[in-house]
Coordinates of N, CA and C in Angstrom, one line a residue:
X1 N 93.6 82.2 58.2 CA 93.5 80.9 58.6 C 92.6 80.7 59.9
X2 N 92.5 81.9 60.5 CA 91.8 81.5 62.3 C 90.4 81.1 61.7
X3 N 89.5 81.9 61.0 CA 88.3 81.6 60.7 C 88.1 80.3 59.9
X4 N 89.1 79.6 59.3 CA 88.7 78.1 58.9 C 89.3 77.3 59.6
X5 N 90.2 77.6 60.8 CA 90.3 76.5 61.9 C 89.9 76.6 62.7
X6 N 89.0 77.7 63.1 CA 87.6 77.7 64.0 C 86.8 76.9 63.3
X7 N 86.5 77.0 62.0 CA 84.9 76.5 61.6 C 85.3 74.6 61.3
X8 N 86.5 74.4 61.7 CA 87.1 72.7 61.0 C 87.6 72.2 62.2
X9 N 87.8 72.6 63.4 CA 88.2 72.2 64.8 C 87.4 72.6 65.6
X10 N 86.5 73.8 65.8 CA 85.5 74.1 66.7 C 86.4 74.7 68.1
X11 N 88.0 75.0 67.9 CA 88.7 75.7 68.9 C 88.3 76.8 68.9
X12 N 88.6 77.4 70.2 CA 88.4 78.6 70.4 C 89.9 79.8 70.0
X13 N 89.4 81.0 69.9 CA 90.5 81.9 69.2 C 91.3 82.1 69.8
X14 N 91.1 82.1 71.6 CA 92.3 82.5 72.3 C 93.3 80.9 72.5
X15 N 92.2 79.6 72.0 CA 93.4 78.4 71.6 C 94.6 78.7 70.0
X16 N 93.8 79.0 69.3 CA 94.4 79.2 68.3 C 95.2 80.4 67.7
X17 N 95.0 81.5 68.7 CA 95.7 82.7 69.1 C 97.5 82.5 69.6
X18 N 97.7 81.4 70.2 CA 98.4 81.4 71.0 C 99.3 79.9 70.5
X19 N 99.1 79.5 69.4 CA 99.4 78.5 68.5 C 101.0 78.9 68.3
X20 N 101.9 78.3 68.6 CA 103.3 78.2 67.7 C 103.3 77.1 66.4
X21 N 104.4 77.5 66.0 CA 104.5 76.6 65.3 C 104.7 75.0 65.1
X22 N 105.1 74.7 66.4 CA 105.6 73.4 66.9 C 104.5 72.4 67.6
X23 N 103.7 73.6 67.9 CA 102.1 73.1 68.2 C 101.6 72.7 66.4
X24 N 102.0 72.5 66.1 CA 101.3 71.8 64.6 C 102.4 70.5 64.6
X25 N 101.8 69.1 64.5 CA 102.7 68.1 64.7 C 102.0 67.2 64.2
X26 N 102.8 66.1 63.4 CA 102.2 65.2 62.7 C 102.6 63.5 63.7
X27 N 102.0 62.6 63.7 CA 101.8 61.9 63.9 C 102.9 60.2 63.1
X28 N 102.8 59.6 63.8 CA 103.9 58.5 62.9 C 103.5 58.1 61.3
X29 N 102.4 57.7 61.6 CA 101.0 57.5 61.0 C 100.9 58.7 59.6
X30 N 101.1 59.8 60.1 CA 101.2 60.9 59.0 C 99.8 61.7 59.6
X31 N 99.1 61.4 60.6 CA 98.0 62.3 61.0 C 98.7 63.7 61.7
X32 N 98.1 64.5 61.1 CA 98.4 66.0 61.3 C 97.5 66.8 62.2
X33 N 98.0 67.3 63.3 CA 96.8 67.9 64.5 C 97.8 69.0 65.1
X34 N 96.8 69.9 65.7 CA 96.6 70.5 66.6 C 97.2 70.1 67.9
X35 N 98.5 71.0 68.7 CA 98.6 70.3 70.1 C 98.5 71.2 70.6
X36 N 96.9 71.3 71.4 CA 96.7 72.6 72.2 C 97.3 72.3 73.8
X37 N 97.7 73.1 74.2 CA 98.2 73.0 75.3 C 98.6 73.9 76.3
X38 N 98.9 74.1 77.4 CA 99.4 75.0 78.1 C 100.9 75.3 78.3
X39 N 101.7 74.6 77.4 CA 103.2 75.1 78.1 C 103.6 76.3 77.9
X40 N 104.5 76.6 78.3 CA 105.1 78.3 78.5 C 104.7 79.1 79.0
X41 N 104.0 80.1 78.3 CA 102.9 81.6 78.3 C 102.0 80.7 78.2
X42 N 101.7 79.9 77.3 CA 100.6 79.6 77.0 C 99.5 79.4 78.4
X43 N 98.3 79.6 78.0 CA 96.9 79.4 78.7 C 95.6 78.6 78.3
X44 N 95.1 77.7 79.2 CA 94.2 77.5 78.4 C 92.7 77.3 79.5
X45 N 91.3 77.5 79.0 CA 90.2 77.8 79.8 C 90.4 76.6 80.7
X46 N 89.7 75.4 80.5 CA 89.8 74.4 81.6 C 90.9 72.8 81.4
X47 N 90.7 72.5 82.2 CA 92.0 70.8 82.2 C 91.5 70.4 80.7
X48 N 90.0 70.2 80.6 CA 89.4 69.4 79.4 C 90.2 70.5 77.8
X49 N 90.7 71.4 78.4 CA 91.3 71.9 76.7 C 92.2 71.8 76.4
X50 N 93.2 70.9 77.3 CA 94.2 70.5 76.5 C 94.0 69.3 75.6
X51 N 94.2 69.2 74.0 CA 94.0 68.3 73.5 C 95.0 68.2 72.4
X52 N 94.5 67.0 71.2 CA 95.3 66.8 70.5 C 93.9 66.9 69.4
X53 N 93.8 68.2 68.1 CA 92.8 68.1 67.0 C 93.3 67.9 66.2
X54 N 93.0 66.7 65.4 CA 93.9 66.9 64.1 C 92.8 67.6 62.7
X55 N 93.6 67.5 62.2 CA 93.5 68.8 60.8 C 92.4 68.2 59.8
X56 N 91.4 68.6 59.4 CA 91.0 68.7 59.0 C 91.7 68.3 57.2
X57 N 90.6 67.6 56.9 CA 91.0 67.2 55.3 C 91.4 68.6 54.5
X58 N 90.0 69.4 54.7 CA 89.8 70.3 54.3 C 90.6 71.2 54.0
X59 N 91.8 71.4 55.8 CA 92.7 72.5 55.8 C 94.2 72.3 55.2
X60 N 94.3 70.5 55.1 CA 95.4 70.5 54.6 C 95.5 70.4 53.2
X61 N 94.3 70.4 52.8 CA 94.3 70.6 51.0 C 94.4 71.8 50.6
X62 N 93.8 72.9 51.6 CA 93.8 74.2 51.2 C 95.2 75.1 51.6
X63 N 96.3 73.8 52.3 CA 97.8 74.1 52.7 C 97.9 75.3 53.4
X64 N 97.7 74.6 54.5 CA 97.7 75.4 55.9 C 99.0 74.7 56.8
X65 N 99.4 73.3 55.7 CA 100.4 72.7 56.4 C 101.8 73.4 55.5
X66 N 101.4 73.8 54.3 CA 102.4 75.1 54.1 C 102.4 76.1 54.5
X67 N 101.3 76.8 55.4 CA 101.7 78.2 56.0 C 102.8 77.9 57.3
X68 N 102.3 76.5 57.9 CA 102.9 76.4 59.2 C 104.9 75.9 58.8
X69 N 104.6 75.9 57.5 CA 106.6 75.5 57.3 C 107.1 77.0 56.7
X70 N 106.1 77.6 56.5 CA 107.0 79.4 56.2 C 107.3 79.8 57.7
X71 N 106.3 79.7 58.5 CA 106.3 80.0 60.0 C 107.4 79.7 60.6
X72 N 107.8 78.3 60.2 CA 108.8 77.8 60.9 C 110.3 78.1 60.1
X73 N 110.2 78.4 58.9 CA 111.5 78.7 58.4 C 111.9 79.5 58.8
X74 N 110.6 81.0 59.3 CA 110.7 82.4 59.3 C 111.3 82.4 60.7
X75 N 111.7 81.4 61.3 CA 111.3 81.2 63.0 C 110.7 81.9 63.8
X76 N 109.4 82.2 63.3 CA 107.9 83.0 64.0 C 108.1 82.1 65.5
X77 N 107.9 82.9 66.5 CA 107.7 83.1 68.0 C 106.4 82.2 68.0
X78 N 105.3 82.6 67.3 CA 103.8 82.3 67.3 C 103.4 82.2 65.7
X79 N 102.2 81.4 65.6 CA 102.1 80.8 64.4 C 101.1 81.5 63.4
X80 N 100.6 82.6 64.4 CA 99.8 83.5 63.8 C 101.1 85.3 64.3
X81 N 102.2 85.7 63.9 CA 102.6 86.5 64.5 C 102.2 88.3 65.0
X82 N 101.4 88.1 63.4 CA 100.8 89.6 63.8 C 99.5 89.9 64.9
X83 N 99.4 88.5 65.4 CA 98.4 88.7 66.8 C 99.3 89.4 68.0
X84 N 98.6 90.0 69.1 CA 99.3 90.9 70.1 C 98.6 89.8 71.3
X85 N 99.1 90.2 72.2 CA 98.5 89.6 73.9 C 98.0 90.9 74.0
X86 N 96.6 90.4 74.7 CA 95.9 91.4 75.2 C 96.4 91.8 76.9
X87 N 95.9 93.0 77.2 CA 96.1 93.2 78.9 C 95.4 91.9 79.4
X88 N 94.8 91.0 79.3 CA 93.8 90.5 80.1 C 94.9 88.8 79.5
X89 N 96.1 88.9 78.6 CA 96.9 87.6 78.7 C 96.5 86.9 77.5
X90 N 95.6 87.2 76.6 CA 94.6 86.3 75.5 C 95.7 86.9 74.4
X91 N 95.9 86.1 73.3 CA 96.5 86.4 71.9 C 94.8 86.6 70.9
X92 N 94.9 87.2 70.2 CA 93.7 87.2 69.2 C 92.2 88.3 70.1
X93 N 92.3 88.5 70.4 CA 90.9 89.4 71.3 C 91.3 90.9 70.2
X94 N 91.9 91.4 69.9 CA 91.5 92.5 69.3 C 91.1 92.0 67.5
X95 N 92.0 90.7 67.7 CA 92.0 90.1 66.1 C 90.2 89.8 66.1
X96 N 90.1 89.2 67.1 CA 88.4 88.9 66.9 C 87.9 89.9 67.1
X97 N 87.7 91.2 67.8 CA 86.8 92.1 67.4 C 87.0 93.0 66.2
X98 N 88.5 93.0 66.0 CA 88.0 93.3 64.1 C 87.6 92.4 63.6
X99 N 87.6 91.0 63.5 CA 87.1 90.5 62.9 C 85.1 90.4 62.8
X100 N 84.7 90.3 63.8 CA 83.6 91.2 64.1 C 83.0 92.4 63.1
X101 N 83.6 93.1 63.2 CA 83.1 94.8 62.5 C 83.6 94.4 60.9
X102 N 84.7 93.1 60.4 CA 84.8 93.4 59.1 C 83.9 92.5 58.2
X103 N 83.2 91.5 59.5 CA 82.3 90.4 59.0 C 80.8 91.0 58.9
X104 N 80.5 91.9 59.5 CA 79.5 93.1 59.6 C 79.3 94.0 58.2
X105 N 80.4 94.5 58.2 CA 80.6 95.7 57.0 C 81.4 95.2 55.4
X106 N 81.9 93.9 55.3 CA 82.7 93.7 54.4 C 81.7 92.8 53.8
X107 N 81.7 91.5 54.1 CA 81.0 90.4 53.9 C 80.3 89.7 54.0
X108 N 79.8 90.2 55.0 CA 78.1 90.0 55.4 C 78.1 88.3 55.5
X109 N 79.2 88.3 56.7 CA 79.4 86.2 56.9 C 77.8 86.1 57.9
X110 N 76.8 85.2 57.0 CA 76.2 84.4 58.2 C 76.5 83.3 57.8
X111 N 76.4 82.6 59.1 CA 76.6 80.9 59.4 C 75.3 80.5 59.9
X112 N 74.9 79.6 59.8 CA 73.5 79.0 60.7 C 72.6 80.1 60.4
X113 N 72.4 81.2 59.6 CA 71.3 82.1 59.2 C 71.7 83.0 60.2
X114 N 72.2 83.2 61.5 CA 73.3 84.3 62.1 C 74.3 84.0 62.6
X115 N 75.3 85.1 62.5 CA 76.7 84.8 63.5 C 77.0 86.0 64.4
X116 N 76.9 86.2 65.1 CA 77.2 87.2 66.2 C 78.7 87.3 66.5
X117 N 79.0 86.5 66.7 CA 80.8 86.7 66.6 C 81.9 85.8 66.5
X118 N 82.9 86.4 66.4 CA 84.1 84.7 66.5 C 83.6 82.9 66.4
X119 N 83.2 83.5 68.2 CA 82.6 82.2 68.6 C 82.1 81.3 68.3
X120 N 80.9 82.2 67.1 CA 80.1 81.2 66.6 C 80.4 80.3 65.7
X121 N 82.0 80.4 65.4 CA 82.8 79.2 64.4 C 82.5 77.7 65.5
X122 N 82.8 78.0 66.4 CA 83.2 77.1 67.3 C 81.2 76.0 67.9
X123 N 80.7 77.0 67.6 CA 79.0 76.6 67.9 C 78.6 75.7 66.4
X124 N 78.8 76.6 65.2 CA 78.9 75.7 63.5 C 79.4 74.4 63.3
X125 N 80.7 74.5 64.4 CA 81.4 73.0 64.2 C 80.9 72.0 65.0
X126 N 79.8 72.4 66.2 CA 79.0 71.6 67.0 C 77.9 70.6 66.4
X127 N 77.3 71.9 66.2 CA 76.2 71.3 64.7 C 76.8 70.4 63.7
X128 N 77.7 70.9 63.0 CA 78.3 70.3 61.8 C 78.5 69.0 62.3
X129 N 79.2 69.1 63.1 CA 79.7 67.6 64.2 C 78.0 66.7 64.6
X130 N 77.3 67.0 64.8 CA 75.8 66.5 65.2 C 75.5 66.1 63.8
X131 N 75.3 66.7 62.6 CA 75.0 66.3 61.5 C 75.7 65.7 60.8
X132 N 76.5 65.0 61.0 CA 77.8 64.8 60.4 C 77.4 63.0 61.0
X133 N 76.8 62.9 62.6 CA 76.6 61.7 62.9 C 77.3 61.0 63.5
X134 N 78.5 62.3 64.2 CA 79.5 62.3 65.0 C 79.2 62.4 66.5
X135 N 79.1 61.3 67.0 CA 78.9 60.9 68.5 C 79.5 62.0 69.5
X136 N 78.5 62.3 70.5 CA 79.0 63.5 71.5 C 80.4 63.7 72.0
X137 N 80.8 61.7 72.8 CA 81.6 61.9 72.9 C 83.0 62.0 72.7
X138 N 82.8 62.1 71.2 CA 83.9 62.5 70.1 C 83.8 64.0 69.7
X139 N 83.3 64.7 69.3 CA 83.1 65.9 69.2 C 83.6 66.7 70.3
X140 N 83.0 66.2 71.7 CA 83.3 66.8 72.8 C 84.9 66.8 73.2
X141 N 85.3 65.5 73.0 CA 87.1 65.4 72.6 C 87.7 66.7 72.3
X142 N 86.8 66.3 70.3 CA 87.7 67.5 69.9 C 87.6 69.2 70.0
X143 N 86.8 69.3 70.5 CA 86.3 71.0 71.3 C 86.8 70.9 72.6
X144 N 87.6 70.1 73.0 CA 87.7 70.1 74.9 C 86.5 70.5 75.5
X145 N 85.2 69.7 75.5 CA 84.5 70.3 76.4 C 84.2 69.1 77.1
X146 N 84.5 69.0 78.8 CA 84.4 68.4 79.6 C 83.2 66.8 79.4
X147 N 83.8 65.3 80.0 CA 83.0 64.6 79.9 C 81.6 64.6 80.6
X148 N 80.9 64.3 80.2 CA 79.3 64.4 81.1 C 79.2 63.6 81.9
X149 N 79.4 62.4 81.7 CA 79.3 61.0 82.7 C 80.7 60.6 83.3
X150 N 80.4 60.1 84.6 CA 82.4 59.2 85.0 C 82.3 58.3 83.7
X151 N 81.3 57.5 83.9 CA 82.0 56.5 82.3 C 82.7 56.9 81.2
X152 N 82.8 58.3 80.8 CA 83.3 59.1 79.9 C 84.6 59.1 80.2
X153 N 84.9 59.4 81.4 CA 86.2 59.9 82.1 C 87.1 58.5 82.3
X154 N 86.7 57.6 82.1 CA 87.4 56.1 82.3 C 88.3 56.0 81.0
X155 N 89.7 55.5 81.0 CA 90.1 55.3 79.9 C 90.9 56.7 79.3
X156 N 91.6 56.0 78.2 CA 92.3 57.2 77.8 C 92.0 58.3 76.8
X157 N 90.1 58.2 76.6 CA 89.3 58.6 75.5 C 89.8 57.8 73.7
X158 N 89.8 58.6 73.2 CA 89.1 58.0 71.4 C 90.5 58.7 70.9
X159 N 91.6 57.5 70.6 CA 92.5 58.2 69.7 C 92.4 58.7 68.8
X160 N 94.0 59.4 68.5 CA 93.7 60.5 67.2 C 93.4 60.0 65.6
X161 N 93.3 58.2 65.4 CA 92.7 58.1 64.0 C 91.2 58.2 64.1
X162 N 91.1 57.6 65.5 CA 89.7 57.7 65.1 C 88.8 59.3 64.9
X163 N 89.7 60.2 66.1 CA 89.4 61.5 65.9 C 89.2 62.2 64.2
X164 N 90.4 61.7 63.4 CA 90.5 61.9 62.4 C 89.8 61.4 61.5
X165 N 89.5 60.2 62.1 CA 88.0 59.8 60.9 C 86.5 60.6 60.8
X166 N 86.3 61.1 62.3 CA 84.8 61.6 62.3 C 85.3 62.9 61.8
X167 N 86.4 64.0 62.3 CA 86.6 65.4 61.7 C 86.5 65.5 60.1
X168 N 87.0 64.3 60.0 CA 86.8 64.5 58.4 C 85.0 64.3 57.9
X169 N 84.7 63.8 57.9 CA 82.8 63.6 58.0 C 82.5 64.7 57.8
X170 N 82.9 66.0 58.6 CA 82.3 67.1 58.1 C 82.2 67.8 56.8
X171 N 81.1 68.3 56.3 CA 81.2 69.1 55.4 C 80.1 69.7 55.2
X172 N 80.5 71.3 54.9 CA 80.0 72.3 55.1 C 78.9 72.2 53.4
X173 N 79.6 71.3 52.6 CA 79.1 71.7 51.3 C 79.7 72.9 50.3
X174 N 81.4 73.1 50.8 CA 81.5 74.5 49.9 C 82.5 73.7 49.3
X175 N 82.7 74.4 48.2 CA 83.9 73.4 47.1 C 85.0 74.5 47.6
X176 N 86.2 73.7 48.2 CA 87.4 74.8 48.7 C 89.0 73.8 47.7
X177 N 89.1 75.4 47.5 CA 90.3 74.8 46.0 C 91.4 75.6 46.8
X178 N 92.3 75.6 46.7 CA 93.5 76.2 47.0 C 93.9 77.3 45.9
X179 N 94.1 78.7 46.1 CA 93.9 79.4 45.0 C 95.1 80.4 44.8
X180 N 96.6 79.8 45.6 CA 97.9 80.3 44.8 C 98.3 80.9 46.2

């Protein structure tokens, strides 16, 4: 799941490393997101990453909202559990550099004609989000990356339907089936 909710949220791994299960939350409305956040252990890089991303058309067709109810039956601690904390406090840093060496030697993933690492899920969904026709300061929302202008910072930003309207806009062009 980390590599299609990098490439459908544009989070970063040590956000989605560190994911419980309770951090998946649905809305009254029935919108389903992402609540990245800092409580507990939890960490996150700057103020602009705490957010609310909701889910992707994509991820909940391919029932990622069923992995997160095994998670929770199983009462998994974290929502990815076979991730470790690294010395340095991060969940996922060893998961991304194998992932790294098996995207190298297994599968030969390019994105954008290269991918150098992890990260570059999070750079795909930038683009994707630009081609898609998806306004900066919506995209920027949903990646937490800080407002550019005070005008930006006024207000309580672009709620989660409308977030959910442009996330969905994206498409990569791959036909994704759910496959058992």
């Amino acid at each position: 799941w980390l590599p299609l909710l990098a490439l459908y949220t544009g989070a970063r791994l040590s956000e989605l490393g560190q994911l419980r299960p309770e951090d998946v939350r649905r809305t009254e409305e029935g919108i389903a997101y992402l609540d990245l956040n800092d409580d507990g252990e939890k960490s996150l890089k700057t103020e602009s990453s705490r957010r609310r991303v909701p889910l992707h058309r994509h991820l909940v067709d391919l029932g990622f909202l069923e992995y997160v109810q095994e998670q929770t039956k199983a009462n998994a601690p974290q929502l990815f559990p076979g991730l470790s904390r690294s010395t340095s406090g991060q969940f996922g840093k060893a998961w991304g550099q194998w992932f790294g060496r098996y995207k190298d030697k297994v599968i030969k993933i390019e994105v954008d004609g290269v991918m150098k690492d992890f990260h570059s899920f999070r750079h795909t969904f930038k683009d994707a989000a630009r081609d898609a026709g998806i306004p900066e300061e919506i995209h920027d929302a949903i990646t937490g990356h800080a407002a550019s202008s005070i005008g930006r910072t006024y207000g309580g930003g672009a709620g989660l339907a409308r977030l959910k309207e442009e996330i969905d806009k994206i498409d990569y062009g791959v036909d994704q089936e759910r496959t058992g």
